[in-house]
Amino acid sequence: VAATVVAQAYASAAVAVYDEKEAAFNVKRRDERLVVGADVTFRIDDIASDLIVSASRTVNDSNLELYSYDRNLISIRLRRKF
């Protein structure tokens, strides 16, 4: 089985400031989000497909606790191009 491996990493950061006050809290919402992740792609030439393994972490900090969260995501995908 012939295979090629490609790895990549990524990161992004964003700040979101909402125009209107949150009705329940009477304050403007402000979020700071950081996303980091990596993908590894295994090219499987024999079946003209890619096996992609991905992992990412998102941290969203908000001035309103209701909107603060951490998320971890792991995925495995099989992609075929034709």
JSON list of C-alpha atoms in Angstrom, two decimals:
[
{"chain": "A", "resi": 1, "resn": "VAL", "atom": "CA", "xyz": [0.00, 0.00, 0.00]},
{"chain": "A", "resi": 2, "resn": "ALA", "atom": "CA", "xyz": [1.51, 3.30, -1.12]},
{"chain": "A", "resi": 3, "resn": "ALA", "atom": "CA", "xyz": [0.85, 6.21, 1.23]},
{"chain": "A", "resi": 4, "resn": "THR", "atom": "CA", "xyz": [1.87, 9.84, 1.66]},
{"chain": "A", "resi": 5, "resn": "VAL", "atom": "CA", "xyz": [1.60, 11.66, 5.00]},
{"chain": "A", "resi": 6, "resn": "VAL", "atom": "CA", "xyz": [1.01, 15.40, 5.35]},
{"chain": "A", "resi": 7, "resn": "ALA", "atom": "CA", "xyz": [0.72, 17.16, 8.72]},
{"chain": "A", "resi": 8, "resn": "GLN", "atom": "CA", "xyz": [-0.40, 20.72, 9.41]},
{"chain": "A", "resi": 9, "resn": "ALA", "atom": "CA", "xyz": [-1.13, 22.81, 12.47]},
{"chain": "A", "resi": 10, "resn": "TYR", "atom": "CA", "xyz": [-3.23, 25.92, 12.85]},
{"chain": "A", "resi": 11, "resn": "ALA", "atom": "CA", "xyz": [-4.19, 28.53, 15.39]},
{"chain": "A", "resi": 12, "resn": "SER", "atom": "CA", "xyz": [-6.54, 31.49, 15.44]},
{"chain": "A", "resi": 13, "resn": "ALA", "atom": "CA", "xyz": [-7.60, 34.10, 17.93]},
{"chain": "A", "resi": 14, "resn": "ALA", "atom": "CA", "xyz": [-10.57, 36.45, 17.82]},
{"chain": "A", "resi": 15, "resn": "VAL", "atom": "CA", "xyz": [-12.33, 39.01, 19.95]},
{"chain": "A", "resi": 16, "resn": "ALA", "atom": "CA", "xyz": [-16.06, 39.59, 19.50]},
{"chain": "A", "resi": 17, "resn": "VAL", "atom": "CA", "xyz": [-17.75, 42.63, 21.00]},
{"chain": "A", "resi": 18, "resn": "TYR", "atom": "CA", "xyz": [-21.49, 42.66, 20.60]},
{"chain": "A", "resi": 19, "resn": "ASP", "atom": "CA", "xyz": [-23.29, 45.92, 19.80]},
{"chain": "A", "resi": 20, "resn": "GLU", "atom": "CA", "xyz": [-26.30, 45.50, 22.07]},
{"chain": "A", "resi": 21, "resn": "LYS", "atom": "CA", "xyz": [-26.60, 44.69, 25.75]},
{"chain": "A", "resi": 22, "resn": "GLU", "atom": "CA", "xyz": [-27.67, 41.18, 26.68]},
{"chain": "A", "resi": 23, "resn": "ALA", "atom": "CA", "xyz": [-31.23, 41.58, 27.88]},
{"chain": "A", "resi": 24, "resn": "ALA", "atom": "CA", "xyz": [-30.89, 39.14, 30.79]},
{"chain": "A", "resi": 25, "resn": "PHE", "atom": "CA", "xyz": [-27.66, 40.69, 32.09]},
{"chain": "A", "resi": 26, "resn": "ASN", "atom": "CA", "xyz": [-27.92, 44.34, 31.01]},
{"chain": "A", "resi": 27, "resn": "VAL", "atom": "CA", "xyz": [-24.29, 44.39, 29.83]},
{"chain": "A", "resi": 28, "resn": "LYS", "atom": "CA", "xyz": [-22.58, 44.17, 26.46]},
{"chain": "A", "resi": 29, "resn": "ARG", "atom": "CA", "xyz": [-21.13, 40.76, 25.75]},
{"chain": "A", "resi": 30, "resn": "ARG", "atom": "CA", "xyz": [-17.41, 40.41, 24.96]},
{"chain": "A", "resi": 31, "resn": "ASP", "atom": "CA", "xyz": [-15.86, 37.07, 23.97]},
{"chain": "A", "resi": 32, "resn": "GLU", "atom": "CA", "xyz": [-12.23, 36.12, 23.43]},
{"chain": "A", "resi": 33, "resn": "ARG", "atom": "CA", "xyz": [-11.76, 32.88, 21.48]},
{"chain": "A", "resi": 34, "resn": "LEU", "atom": "CA", "xyz": [-8.61, 30.84, 20.87]},
{"chain": "A", "resi": 35, "resn": "VAL", "atom": "CA", "xyz": [-8.57, 27.81, 18.56]},
{"chain": "A", "resi": 36, "resn": "VAL", "atom": "CA", "xyz": [-5.59, 25.51, 18.06]},
{"chain": "A", "resi": 37, "resn": "GLY", "atom": "CA", "xyz": [-5.48, 22.27, 16.16]},
{"chain": "A", "resi": 38, "resn": "ALA", "atom": "CA", "xyz": [-3.69, 19.87, 13.91]},
{"chain": "A", "resi": 39, "resn": "ASP", "atom": "CA", "xyz": [-4.54, 17.62, 10.97]},
{"chain": "A", "resi": 40, "resn": "VAL", "atom": "CA", "xyz": [-2.67, 14.61, 9.69]},
{"chain": "A", "resi": 41, "resn": "THR", "atom": "CA", "xyz": [-3.60, 13.39, 6.22]},
{"chain": "A", "resi": 42, "resn": "PHE", "atom": "CA", "xyz": [-2.64, 9.95, 5.02]},
{"chain": "A", "resi": 43, "resn": "ARG", "atom": "CA", "xyz": [-2.90, 9.72, 1.24]},
{"chain": "A", "resi": 44, "resn": "ILE", "atom": "CA", "xyz": [-3.79, 6.14, 0.20]},
{"chain": "A", "resi": 45, "resn": "ASP", "atom": "CA", "xyz": [-2.97, 5.95, -3.48]},
{"chain": "A", "resi": 46, "resn": "ASP", "atom": "CA", "xyz": [-4.26, 2.40, -3.98]},
{"chain": "A", "resi": 47, "resn": "ILE", "atom": "CA", "xyz": [-7.84, 3.51, -3.33]},
{"chain": "A", "resi": 48, "resn": "ALA", "atom": "CA", "xyz": [-7.43, 7.17, -4.36]},
{"chain": "A", "resi": 49, "resn": "SER", "atom": "CA", "xyz": [-8.48, 8.36, -0.92]},
{"chain": "A", "resi": 50, "resn": "ASP", "atom": "CA", "xyz": [-7.28, 10.34, 2.09]},
{"chain": "A", "resi": 51, "resn": "LEU", "atom": "CA", "xyz": [-7.61, 9.31, 5.72]},
{"chain": "A", "resi": 52, "resn": "ILE", "atom": "CA", "xyz": [-7.65, 12.51, 7.80]},
{"chain": "A", "resi": 53, "resn": "VAL", "atom": "CA", "xyz": [-7.18, 12.60, 11.57]},
{"chain": "A", "resi": 54, "resn": "SER", "atom": "CA", "xyz": [-7.86, 15.95, 13.23]},
{"chain": "A", "resi": 55, "resn": "ALA", "atom": "CA", "xyz": [-7.71, 17.33, 16.76]},
{"chain": "A", "resi": 56, "resn": "SER", "atom": "CA", "xyz": [-8.60, 20.82, 17.95]},
{"chain": "A", "resi": 57, "resn": "ARG", "atom": "CA", "xyz": [-9.15, 22.77, 21.15]},
{"chain": "A", "resi": 58, "resn": "THR", "atom": "CA", "xyz": [-11.32, 25.84, 21.48]},
{"chain": "A", "resi": 59, "resn": "VAL", "atom": "CA", "xyz": [-11.33, 28.10, 24.53]},
{"chain": "A", "resi": 60, "resn": "ASN", "atom": "CA", "xyz": [-13.97, 30.82, 24.60]},
{"chain": "A", "resi": 61, "resn": "ASP", "atom": "CA", "xyz": [-13.76, 33.28, 27.48]},
{"chain": "A", "resi": 62, "resn": "SER", "atom": "CA", "xyz": [-16.69, 35.64, 27.86]},
{"chain": "A", "resi": 63, "resn": "ASN", "atom": "CA", "xyz": [-17.48, 38.38, 30.30]},
{"chain": "A", "resi": 64, "resn": "LEU", "atom": "CA", "xyz": [-20.80, 36.51, 30.71]},
{"chain": "A", "resi": 65, "resn": "GLU", "atom": "CA", "xyz": [-20.13, 33.09, 32.23]},
{"chain": "A", "resi": 66, "resn": "LEU", "atom": "CA", "xyz": [-23.03, 31.57, 30.28]},
{"chain": "A", "resi": 67, "resn": "TYR", "atom": "CA", "xyz": [-21.01, 31.95, 27.05]},
{"chain": "A", "resi": 68, "resn": "SER", "atom": "CA", "xyz": [-17.64, 30.71, 28.32]},
{"chain": "A", "resi": 69, "resn": "TYR", "atom": "CA", "xyz": [-16.66, 27.19, 27.27]},
{"chain": "A", "resi": 70, "resn": "ASP", "atom": "CA", "xyz": [-13.85, 24.82, 26.38]},
{"chain": "A", "resi": 71, "resn": "ARG", "atom": "CA", "xyz": [-14.26, 22.34, 23.52]},
{"chain": "A", "resi": 72, "resn": "ASN", "atom": "CA", "xyz": [-12.05, 19.44, 22.45]},
{"chain": "A", "resi": 73, "resn": "LEU", "atom": "CA", "xyz": [-12.76, 17.82, 19.09]},
{"chain": "A", "resi": 74, "resn": "ILE", "atom": "CA", "xyz": [-11.20, 14.73, 17.56]},
{"chain": "A", "resi": 75, "resn": "SER", "atom": "CA", "xyz": [-12.32, 13.47, 14.17]},
{"chain": "A", "resi": 76, "resn": "ILE", "atom": "CA", "xyz": [-11.40, 10.79, 11.67]},
{"chain": "A", "resi": 77, "resn": "ARG", "atom": "CA", "xyz": [-12.56, 11.21, 8.08]},
{"chain": "A", "resi": 78, "resn": "LEU", "atom": "CA", "xyz": [-12.18, 9.26, 4.88]},
{"chain": "A", "resi": 79, "resn": "ARG", "atom": "CA", "xyz": [-12.21, 11.45, 1.77]},
{"chain": "A", "resi": 80, "resn": "ARG", "atom": "CA", "xyz": [-12.30, 10.22, -1.78]},
{"chain": "A", "resi": 81, "resn": "LYS", "atom": "CA", "xyz": [-11.72, 12.56, -4.68]},
{"chain": "A", "resi": 82, "resn": "PHE", "atom": "CA", "xyz": [-13.16, 11.81, -8.09]}
]
